[in-house]
XYZ file of C-alpha atoms in Angstrom:
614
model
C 24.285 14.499 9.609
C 27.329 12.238 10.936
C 28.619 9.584 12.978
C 30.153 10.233 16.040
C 32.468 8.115 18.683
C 34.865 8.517 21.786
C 36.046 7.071 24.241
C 37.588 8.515 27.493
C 39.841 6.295 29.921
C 42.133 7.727 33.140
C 44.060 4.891 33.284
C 44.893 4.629 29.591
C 46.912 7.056 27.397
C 44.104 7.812 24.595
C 46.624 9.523 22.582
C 48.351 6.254 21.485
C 45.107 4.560 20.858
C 43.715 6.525 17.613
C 43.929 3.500 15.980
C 40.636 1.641 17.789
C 38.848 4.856 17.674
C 39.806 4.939 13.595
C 37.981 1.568 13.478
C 35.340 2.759 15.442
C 34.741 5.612 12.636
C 34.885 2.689 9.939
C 31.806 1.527 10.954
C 29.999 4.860 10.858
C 31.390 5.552 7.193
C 27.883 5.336 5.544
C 26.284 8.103 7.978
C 29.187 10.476 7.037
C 31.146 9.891 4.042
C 32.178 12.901 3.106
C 35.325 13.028 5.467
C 36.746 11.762 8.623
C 38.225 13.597 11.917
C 39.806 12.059 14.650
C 40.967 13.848 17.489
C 43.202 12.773 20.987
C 44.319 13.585 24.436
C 45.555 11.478 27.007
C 42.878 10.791 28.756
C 39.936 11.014 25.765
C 39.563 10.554 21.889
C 36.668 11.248 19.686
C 35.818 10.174 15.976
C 34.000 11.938 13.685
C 32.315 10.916 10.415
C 31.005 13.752 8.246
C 27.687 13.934 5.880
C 28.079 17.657 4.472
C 24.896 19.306 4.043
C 26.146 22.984 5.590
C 29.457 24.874 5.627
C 31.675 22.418 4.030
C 34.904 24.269 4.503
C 34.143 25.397 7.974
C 31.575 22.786 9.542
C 35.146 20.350 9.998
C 34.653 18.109 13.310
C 36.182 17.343 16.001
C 36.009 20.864 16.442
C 38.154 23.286 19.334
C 37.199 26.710 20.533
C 39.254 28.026 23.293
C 37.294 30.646 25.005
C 38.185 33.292 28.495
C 41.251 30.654 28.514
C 39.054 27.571 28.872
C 39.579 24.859 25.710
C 36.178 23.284 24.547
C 36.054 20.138 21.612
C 33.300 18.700 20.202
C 31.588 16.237 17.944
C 28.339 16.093 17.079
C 25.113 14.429 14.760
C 22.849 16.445 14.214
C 21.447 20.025 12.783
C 19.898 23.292 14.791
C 17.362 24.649 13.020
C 17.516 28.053 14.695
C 21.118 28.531 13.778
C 21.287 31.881 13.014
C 18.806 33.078 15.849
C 21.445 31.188 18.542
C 23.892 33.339 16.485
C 22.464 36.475 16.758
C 22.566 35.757 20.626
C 25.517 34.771 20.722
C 27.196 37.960 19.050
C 25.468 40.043 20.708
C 26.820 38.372 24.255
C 30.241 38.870 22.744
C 31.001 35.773 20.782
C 32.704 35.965 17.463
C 32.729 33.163 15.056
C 34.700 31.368 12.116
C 32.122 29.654 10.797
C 28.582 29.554 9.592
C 28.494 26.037 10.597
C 25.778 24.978 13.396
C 28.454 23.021 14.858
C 30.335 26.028 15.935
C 27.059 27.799 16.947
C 26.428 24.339 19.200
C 29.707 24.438 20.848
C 29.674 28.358 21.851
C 26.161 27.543 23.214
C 27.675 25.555 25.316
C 30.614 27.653 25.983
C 28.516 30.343 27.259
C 25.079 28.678 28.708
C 27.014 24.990 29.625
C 24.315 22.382 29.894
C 21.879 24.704 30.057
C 22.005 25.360 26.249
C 19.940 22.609 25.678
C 16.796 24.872 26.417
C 17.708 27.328 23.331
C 17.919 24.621 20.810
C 15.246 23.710 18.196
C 16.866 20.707 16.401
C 17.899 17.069 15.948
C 20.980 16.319 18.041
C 23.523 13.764 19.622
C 26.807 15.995 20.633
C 29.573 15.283 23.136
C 31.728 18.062 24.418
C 35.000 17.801 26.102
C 36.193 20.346 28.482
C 39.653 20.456 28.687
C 40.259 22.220 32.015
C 37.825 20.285 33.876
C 38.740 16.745 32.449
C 34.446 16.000 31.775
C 32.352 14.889 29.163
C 29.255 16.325 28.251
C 26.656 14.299 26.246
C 23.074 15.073 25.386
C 20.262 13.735 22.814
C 17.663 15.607 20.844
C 13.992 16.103 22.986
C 11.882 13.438 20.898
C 15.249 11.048 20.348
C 15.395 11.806 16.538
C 19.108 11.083 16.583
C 20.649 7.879 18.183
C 23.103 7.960 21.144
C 24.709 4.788 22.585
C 27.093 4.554 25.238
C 28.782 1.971 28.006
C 31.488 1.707 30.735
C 33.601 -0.993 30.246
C 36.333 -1.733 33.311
C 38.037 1.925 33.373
C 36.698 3.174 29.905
C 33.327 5.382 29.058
C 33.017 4.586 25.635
C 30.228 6.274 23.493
C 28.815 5.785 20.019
C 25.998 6.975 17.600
C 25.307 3.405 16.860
C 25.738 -0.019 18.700
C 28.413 -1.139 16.152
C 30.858 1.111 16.360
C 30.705 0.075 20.346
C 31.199 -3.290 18.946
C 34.485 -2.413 17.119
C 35.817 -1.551 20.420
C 37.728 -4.564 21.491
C 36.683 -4.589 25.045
C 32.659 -4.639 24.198
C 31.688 -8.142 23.515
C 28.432 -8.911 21.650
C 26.812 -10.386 24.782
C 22.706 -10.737 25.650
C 21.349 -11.462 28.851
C 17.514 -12.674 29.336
C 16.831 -8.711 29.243
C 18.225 -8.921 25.304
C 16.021 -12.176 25.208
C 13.197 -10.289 25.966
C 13.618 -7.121 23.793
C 14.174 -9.453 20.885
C 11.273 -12.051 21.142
C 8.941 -10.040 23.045
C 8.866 -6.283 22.244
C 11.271 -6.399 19.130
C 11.284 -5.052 16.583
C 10.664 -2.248 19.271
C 12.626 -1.991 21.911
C 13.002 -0.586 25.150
C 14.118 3.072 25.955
C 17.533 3.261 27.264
C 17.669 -0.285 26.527
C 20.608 -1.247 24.137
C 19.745 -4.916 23.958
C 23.539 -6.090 24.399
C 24.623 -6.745 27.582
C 25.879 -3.199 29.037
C 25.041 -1.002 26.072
C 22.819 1.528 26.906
C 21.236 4.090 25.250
C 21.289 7.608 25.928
C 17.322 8.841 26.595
C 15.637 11.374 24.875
C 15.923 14.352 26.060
C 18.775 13.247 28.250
C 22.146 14.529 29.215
C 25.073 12.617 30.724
C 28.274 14.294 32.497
C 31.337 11.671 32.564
C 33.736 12.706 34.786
C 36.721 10.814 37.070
C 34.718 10.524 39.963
C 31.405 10.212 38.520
C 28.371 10.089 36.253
C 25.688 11.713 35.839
C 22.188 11.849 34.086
C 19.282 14.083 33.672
C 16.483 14.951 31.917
C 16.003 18.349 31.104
C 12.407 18.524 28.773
C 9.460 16.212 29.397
C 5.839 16.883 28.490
C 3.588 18.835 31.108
C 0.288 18.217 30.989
C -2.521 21.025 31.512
C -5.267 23.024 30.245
C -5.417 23.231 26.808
C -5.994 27.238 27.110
C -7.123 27.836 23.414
C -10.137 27.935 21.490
C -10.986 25.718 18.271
C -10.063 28.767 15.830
C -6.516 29.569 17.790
C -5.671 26.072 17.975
C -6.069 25.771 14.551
C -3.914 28.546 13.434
C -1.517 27.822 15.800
C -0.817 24.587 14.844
C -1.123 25.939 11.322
C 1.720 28.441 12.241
C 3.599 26.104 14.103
C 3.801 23.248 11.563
C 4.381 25.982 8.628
C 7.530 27.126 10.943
C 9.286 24.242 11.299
C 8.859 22.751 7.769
C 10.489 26.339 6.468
C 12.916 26.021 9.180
C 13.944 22.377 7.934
C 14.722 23.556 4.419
C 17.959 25.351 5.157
C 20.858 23.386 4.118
C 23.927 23.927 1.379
C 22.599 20.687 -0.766
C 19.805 19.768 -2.557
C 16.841 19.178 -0.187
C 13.119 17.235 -1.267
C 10.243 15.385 0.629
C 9.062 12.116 0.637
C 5.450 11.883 -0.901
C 2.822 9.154 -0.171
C -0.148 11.218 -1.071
C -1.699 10.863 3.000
C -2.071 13.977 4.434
C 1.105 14.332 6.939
C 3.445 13.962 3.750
C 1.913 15.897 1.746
C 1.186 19.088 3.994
C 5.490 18.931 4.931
C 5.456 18.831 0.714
C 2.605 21.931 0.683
C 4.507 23.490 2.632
C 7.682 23.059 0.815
C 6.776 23.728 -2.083
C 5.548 27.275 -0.997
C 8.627 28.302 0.406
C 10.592 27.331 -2.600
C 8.530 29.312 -5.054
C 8.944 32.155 -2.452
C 12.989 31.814 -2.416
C 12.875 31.279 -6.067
C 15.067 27.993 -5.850
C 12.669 26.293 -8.714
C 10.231 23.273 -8.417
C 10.643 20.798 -5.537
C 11.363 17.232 -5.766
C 9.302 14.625 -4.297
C 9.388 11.464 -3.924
C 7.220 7.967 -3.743
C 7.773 4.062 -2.979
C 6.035 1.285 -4.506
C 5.891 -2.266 -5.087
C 5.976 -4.477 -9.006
C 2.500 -5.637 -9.501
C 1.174 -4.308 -6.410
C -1.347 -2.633 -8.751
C -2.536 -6.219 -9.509
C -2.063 -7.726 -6.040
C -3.186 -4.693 -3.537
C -6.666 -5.479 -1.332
C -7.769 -2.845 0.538
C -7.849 -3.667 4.371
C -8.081 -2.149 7.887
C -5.223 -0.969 7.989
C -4.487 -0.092 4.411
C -7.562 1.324 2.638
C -6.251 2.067 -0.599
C -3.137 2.072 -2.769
C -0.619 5.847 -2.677
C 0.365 5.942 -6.239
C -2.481 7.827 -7.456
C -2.692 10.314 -4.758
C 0.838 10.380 -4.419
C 0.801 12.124 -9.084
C -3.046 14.108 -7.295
C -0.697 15.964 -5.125
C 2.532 16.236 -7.195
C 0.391 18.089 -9.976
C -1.541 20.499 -7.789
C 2.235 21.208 -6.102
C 3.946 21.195 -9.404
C 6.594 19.344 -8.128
C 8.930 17.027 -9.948
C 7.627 13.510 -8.778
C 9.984 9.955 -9.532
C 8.295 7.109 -8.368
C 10.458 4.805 -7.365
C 9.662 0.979 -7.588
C 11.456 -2.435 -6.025
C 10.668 -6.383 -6.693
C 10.638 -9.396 -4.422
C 14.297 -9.588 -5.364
C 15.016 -6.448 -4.283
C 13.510 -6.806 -1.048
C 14.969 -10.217 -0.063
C 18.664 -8.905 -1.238
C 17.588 -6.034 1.025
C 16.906 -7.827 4.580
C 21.109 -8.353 5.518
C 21.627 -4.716 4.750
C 18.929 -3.454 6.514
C 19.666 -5.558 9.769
C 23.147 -3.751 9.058
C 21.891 -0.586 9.194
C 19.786 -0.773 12.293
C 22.301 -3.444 14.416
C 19.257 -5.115 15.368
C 16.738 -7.536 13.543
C 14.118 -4.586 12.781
C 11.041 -4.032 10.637
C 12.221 -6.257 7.944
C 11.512 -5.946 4.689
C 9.359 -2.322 5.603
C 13.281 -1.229 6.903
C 15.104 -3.207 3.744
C 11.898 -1.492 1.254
C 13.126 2.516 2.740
C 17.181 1.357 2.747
C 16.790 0.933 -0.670
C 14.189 3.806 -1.379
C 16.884 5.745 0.437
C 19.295 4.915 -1.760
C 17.342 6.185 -4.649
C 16.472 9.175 -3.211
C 20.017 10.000 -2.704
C 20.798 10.204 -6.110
C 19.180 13.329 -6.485
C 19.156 14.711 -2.923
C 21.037 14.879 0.591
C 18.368 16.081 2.566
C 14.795 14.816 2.664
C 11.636 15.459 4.693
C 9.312 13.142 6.382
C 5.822 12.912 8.240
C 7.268 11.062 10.870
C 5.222 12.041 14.313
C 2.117 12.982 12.925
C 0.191 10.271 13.522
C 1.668 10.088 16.954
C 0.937 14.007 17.960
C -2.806 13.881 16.115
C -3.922 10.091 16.925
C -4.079 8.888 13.760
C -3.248 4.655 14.528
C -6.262 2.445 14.870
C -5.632 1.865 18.162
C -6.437 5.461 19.343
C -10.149 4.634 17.965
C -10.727 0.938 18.664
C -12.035 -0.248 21.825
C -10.114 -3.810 22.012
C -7.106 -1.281 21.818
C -7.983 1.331 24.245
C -8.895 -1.533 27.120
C -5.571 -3.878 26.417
C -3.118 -4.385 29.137
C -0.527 -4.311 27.073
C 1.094 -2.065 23.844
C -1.250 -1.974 21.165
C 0.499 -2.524 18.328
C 1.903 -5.940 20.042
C -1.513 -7.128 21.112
C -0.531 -10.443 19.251
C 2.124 -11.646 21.381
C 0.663 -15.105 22.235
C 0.048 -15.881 18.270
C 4.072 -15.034 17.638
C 5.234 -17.302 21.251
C 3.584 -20.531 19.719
C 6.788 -20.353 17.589
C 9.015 -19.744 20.096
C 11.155 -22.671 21.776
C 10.210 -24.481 24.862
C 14.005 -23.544 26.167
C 13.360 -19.837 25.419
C 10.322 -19.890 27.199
C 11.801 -21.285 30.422
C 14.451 -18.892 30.339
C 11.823 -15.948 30.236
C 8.246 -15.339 30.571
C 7.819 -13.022 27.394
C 4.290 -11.921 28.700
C 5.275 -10.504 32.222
C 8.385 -9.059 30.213
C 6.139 -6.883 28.198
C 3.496 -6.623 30.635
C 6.095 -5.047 32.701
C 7.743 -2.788 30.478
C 4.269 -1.814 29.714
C 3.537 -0.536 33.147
C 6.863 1.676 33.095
C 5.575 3.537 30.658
C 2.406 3.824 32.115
C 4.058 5.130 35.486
C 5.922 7.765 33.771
C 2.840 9.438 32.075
C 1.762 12.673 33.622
C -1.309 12.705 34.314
C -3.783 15.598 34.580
C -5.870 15.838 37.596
C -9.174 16.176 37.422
C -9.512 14.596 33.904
C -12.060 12.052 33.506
C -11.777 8.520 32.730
C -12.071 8.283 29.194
C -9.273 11.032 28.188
C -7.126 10.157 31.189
C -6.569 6.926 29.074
C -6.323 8.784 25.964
C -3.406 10.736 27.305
C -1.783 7.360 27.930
C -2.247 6.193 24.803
C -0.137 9.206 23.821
C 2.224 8.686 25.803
C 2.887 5.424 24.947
C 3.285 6.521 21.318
C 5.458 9.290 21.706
C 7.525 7.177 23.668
C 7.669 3.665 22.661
C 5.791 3.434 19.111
C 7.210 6.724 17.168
C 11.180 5.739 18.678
C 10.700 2.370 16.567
C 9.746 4.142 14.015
C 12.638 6.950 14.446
C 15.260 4.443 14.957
C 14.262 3.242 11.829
C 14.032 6.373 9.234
C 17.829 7.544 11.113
C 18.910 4.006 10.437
C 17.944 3.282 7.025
C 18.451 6.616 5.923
C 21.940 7.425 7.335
C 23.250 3.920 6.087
C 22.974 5.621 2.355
C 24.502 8.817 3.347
C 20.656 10.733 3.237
C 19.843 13.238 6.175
C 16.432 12.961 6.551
C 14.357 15.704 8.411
C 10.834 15.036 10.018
C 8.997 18.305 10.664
C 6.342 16.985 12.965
C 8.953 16.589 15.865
C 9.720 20.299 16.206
C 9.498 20.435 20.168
C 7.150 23.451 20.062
C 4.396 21.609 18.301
C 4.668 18.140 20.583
C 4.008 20.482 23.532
C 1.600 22.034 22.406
C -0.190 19.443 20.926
C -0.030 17.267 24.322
C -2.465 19.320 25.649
C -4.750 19.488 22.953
C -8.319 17.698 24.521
C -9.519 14.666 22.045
C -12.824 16.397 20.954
C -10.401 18.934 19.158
C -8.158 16.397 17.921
C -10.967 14.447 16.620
C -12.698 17.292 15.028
C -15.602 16.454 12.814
C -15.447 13.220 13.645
C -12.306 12.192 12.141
C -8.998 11.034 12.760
C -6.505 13.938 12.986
C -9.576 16.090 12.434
C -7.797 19.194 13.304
C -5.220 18.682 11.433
C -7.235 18.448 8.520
C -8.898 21.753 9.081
C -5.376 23.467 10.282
C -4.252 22.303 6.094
C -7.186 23.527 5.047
C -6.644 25.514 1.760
C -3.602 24.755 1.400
C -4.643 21.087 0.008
C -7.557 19.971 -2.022
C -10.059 18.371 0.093
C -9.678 15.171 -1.283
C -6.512 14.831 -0.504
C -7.056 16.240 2.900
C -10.377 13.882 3.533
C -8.342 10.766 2.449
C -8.007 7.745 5.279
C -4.969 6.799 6.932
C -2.570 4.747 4.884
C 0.419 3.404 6.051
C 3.969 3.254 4.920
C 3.276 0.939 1.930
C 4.805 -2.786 1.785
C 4.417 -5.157 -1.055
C 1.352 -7.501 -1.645
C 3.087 -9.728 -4.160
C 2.651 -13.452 -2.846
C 6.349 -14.269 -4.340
C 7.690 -12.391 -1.093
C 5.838 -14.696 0.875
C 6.866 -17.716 -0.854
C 10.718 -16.491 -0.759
C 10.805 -15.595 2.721
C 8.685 -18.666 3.716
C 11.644 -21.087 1.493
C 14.023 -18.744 3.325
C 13.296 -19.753 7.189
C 12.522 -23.241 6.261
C 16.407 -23.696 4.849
C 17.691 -21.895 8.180
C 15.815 -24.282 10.156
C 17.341 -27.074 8.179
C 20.609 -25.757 8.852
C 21.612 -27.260 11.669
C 24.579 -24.719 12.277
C 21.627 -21.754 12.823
C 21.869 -20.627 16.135
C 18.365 -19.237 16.199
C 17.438 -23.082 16.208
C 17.831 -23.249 20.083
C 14.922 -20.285 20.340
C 12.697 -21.817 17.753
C 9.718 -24.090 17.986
C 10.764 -25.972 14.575
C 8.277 -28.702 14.011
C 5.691 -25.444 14.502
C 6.981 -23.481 12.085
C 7.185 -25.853 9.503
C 3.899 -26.979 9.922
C 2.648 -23.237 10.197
C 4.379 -22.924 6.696
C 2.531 -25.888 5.068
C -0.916 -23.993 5.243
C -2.843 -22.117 2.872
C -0.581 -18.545 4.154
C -2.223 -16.252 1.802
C -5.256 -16.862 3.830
C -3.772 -16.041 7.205
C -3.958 -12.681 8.977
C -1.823 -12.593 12.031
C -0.435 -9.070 12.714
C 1.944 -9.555 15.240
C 3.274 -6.166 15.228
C 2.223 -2.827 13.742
C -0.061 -2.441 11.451
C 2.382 -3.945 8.605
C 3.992 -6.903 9.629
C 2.211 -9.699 9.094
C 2.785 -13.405 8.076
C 5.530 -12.606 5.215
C 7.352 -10.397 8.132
C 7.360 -13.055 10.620
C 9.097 -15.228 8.466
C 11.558 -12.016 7.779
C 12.123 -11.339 11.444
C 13.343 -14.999 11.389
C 15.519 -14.315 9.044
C 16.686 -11.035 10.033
C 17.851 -12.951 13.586
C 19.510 -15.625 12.027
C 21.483 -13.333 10.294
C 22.052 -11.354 13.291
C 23.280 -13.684 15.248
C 25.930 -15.007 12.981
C 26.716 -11.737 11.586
C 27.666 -10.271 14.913
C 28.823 -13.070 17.198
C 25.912 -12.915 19.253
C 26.757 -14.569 22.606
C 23.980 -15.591 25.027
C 24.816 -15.442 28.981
């Protein structure tokens, strides 16, 4: 994985400008640093920073192939997972390589198929090509948006980025929000929209998107969406095939010149990607896998079981590591650790996030990285299978607005008078919320009840799981970790679209058919266990320091979050009995102690990056 950046201009000379794209890189040091490649013309520049996990002699970026007398370069984030298939193709169409890098097998892709290459490639991508003869940029983004993409135009310059600070070290991007950024922030955030960069003129690069720059003009298209029809299988096919499907891509995911483990909760998604793993290495002979586990000081003594979170992982996380046999560290963090973790965090992801659930996996992350460069993740599952609450709960299923923000009204009580004059939050959401409904392909014929099933699908795949993406690439990449996420294979989303409910709910439960495609390959404990998510700590001293923590920013008068904030009702929201209050304003893990993070997380934003409001 990397960190890539360019910037192409026709009425500047590029060449003489490595130095802004050299600070551009600086920024994107933690997702590569390994090494650094910068690379000019006249009329464009790219940056390069490089996290080695295959080829590192040959996988050097920028990279130029001249091919037939056309020149090609390229940068790129990313890794193909059917490498050495493209390969094969490749040679046999006459193509001889240098490498055994998949950046080299990338670029002749697109030597030979242009932008239609993006059909042959099974991976986790954000490239840009330039073609030297034709004076164009190419750009594209991974199907399911696992790897981050930003770019703007700025006067006479397209400038491009994997994340929205190395835009920012740019000197002609100013850190500027309009009432859009008002409402990504303090009504959908920590989500946000897609496409939406939140800074005034930085967009992001869709899913499942490609971009042509050229002198005269740009261009964007999307060139895979899901396709709703038939499911044309029976129970006992679907089952295998997802079996076969999910097997597939884990293997596929465990190629790479480093030392590669999983992350290990003990629920079902992590543990079938560690199954899974775990197989394959005893097959390849490359010795017991590593796995891997978050928790929380004294959340042994301070855990209650609730909706959301019906038990603790540490036990099932040693059930599964012993029938595996893999090596299992359980890592652990404080209240310290997680305060001293919310600035870095907010780093990492450019935008107040998930607080201390981001800050908790930075740091987790970090640990990890000690032993490994590549990890796997369950990422998607829940998303492809229905595992959230709000797939099953009726108050869910009938709200006009996204589920896992339901709470919007509770969090606006806080919110300034001023703020809420400027913009009306609710129609905000509401109206992001119907664009996603609009885009959702419906299936004709299908009744009612599953018609809005399929929506609530959609609306995970593409608004819920990118939160959640944006996070793991964020965290993860801002310790130098590559981490992997099986469940987003391509194959298996489309597949699994299509799937009717009463499969997916087989037996009654959630992800039902998931359970029986594991079966056997899990004890049935393990595989009957409830949903649990991501853990977070319980301990009430993170609520008292992030509670003392707002109440000095709003004491500060220099805070310039105090022009958005209701003061005199946070304060007296933070003289009640708080371990008493249940207000999930987002998710199914942030809560009271993360509102009063998210708080924090802004005010650091804003003075960390200069925020301007227009």
């Amino acid at each position: 994985m990397c960190g890539i950046a360019g910037w192409i201009d026709w009425q500047v000379d590029i060449s003489k400008q490595q130095a802004v794209l050299q600070d551009m890189a600086q920024t994107l040091i933690p997702r590569g640093p390994d090494s650094e490649g910068i690379w000019t013309s006249t009329h464009a520049g790219f940056a390069h920073r490089r996290l080695i996990v295959i080829d590192p002699e040959g996988g050097v970026q920028p990279m130029t192939r001249t091919h037939a007398g056309e020149t090609y370069t390229i940068v790129y984030n990313g890794e193909l997972y059917n490498t050495d298939d493209l390969r094969k193709e490749l040679i046999a169409r006459g193509h001889r390589f240098q490498t055994t890098s998949d950046t080299e097998v990338l670029l002749v892709s697109y030597i030979e198929w242009g932008p239609e290459c993006l059909k042959y490639l099974n991976g986790i991508y954000a490239f840009a090509i330039w073609a030297h003869h034709t004076k164009s940029v190419f750009l594209a983004r991974d199907r399911l948006g696992v790897k981050p993409l930003f770019y703007t135009q700025q006067g006479t310059s397209f400038i491009f980025a994997s994340e929205i600070k190395a835009l920012l070290a740019h000197p002609a991007i100013k850190p500027e929000i309009t009432q859009e950024g008002l409402g990504e922030i303090f009504g959908l955030g920590p989500a946000r929209t897609p496409g939406i960069g939140v800074f005034h003129n930085i967009f992001e690069l869709l899913p499942a998107s490609c971009l042509l720059y050229t002198r005269y003009n740009m261009k964007i298209k999307s060139y895979w969406a899901l396709e709703s029809h038939e499911h044309p299988d029976d129970l006992e096919t679907t089952i295998a095939t997802i079996r076969h499907l999910l097997g597939d891509s884990i293997k596929r995911q465990l190629v790479a010149d480093v030392p590669v483990c999983t992350l290990l909760s003990g629920g079902i998604d992590s543990s079938a990607i560690s199954a899974f793993a775990a197989q394959a290495f005893k097959e390849k002979g490359y010795g017991p896998l590593h796995t891997f586990s978050i928790d929380y000081v004294d959340n042994d003594i301070h855990f209650h079981p609730n909706e959301f979170q019906p038990n603790p992982d540490a036990p099932w996380a040693k059930r599964v590591s012993e029938y595996l046999g893999t090596i299992h560290h359980n890592v652990y963090f404080d209240t310290p650790h997680l305060i001293d973790s919310l600035q870095a965090a907010l780093r990492a992801r450019d935008l107040p996030g998930m607080t201390d659930v981001d800050g908790s996996l930075y740091l987790f992350c970090g640990e990890i990285k000690k032993e490994a460069t590549v990890a796997l993740s369950g990422e998607c599952a829940d998303e492809l299978f229905g595992g959230y609450p709000w797939f099953h709960r009726e108050e869910a299923l009938t709200a006009t607005i996204f589920p896992w923000a339901r709470n919007l009204k509770e969090k606006m009580q806080f919110f300034s008078s001023d703020l809420l004059s400027q913009i009306d939050l609710e129609d905000y959401t509401k109206m992001r919320y119907q664009e996603a409904l609009d885009e959702v392909p419906h299936l004709k014929g299908e009744n009612t009840k599953d018609a809005r099933i399929r929506e609530m699908f959609y609306l995970n795949l593409t608004r819920w799981m990118p939160t959640l993406l944006d996070r793991k690439d964020r965290m993860s990449m801002a310790v130098g970790l590559e981490v992997r996420v099986p469940f987003c294979d391509h194959r298996l989303v489309e597949y699994m679209w299509n799937v009717p409910w009463s499969m997916k709910t087989y037996g009654g439960r959630e992800k039902g058919i998931l359970r029986q495609a594991l079966h056997g390959l899990l004890p049935d404990d393990v595989l009957m266990r409830r949903k649990s998510p991501y853990p977070k700590t319980h301990n009430p001293s993170y609520l008292a320091a992030v509670c003392k923590k707002t109440l000095q920013i709003l004491d500060d008068n220099t805070s310039p979050i105090l022009p958005f904030i209701n003061v005199r009702a946070v304060k007296e929201f933070a003289a009640l009995d708080l371990a008493s209050i249940h207000m999930p304003w987002f998710g199914q893990l942030m809560n009271v102690p993360q509102f009063f993070a998210y708080l924090i997380q802004l005010d650091h934003w804003m003075r960390e990056y200069k925020v301007i409001v227009k």
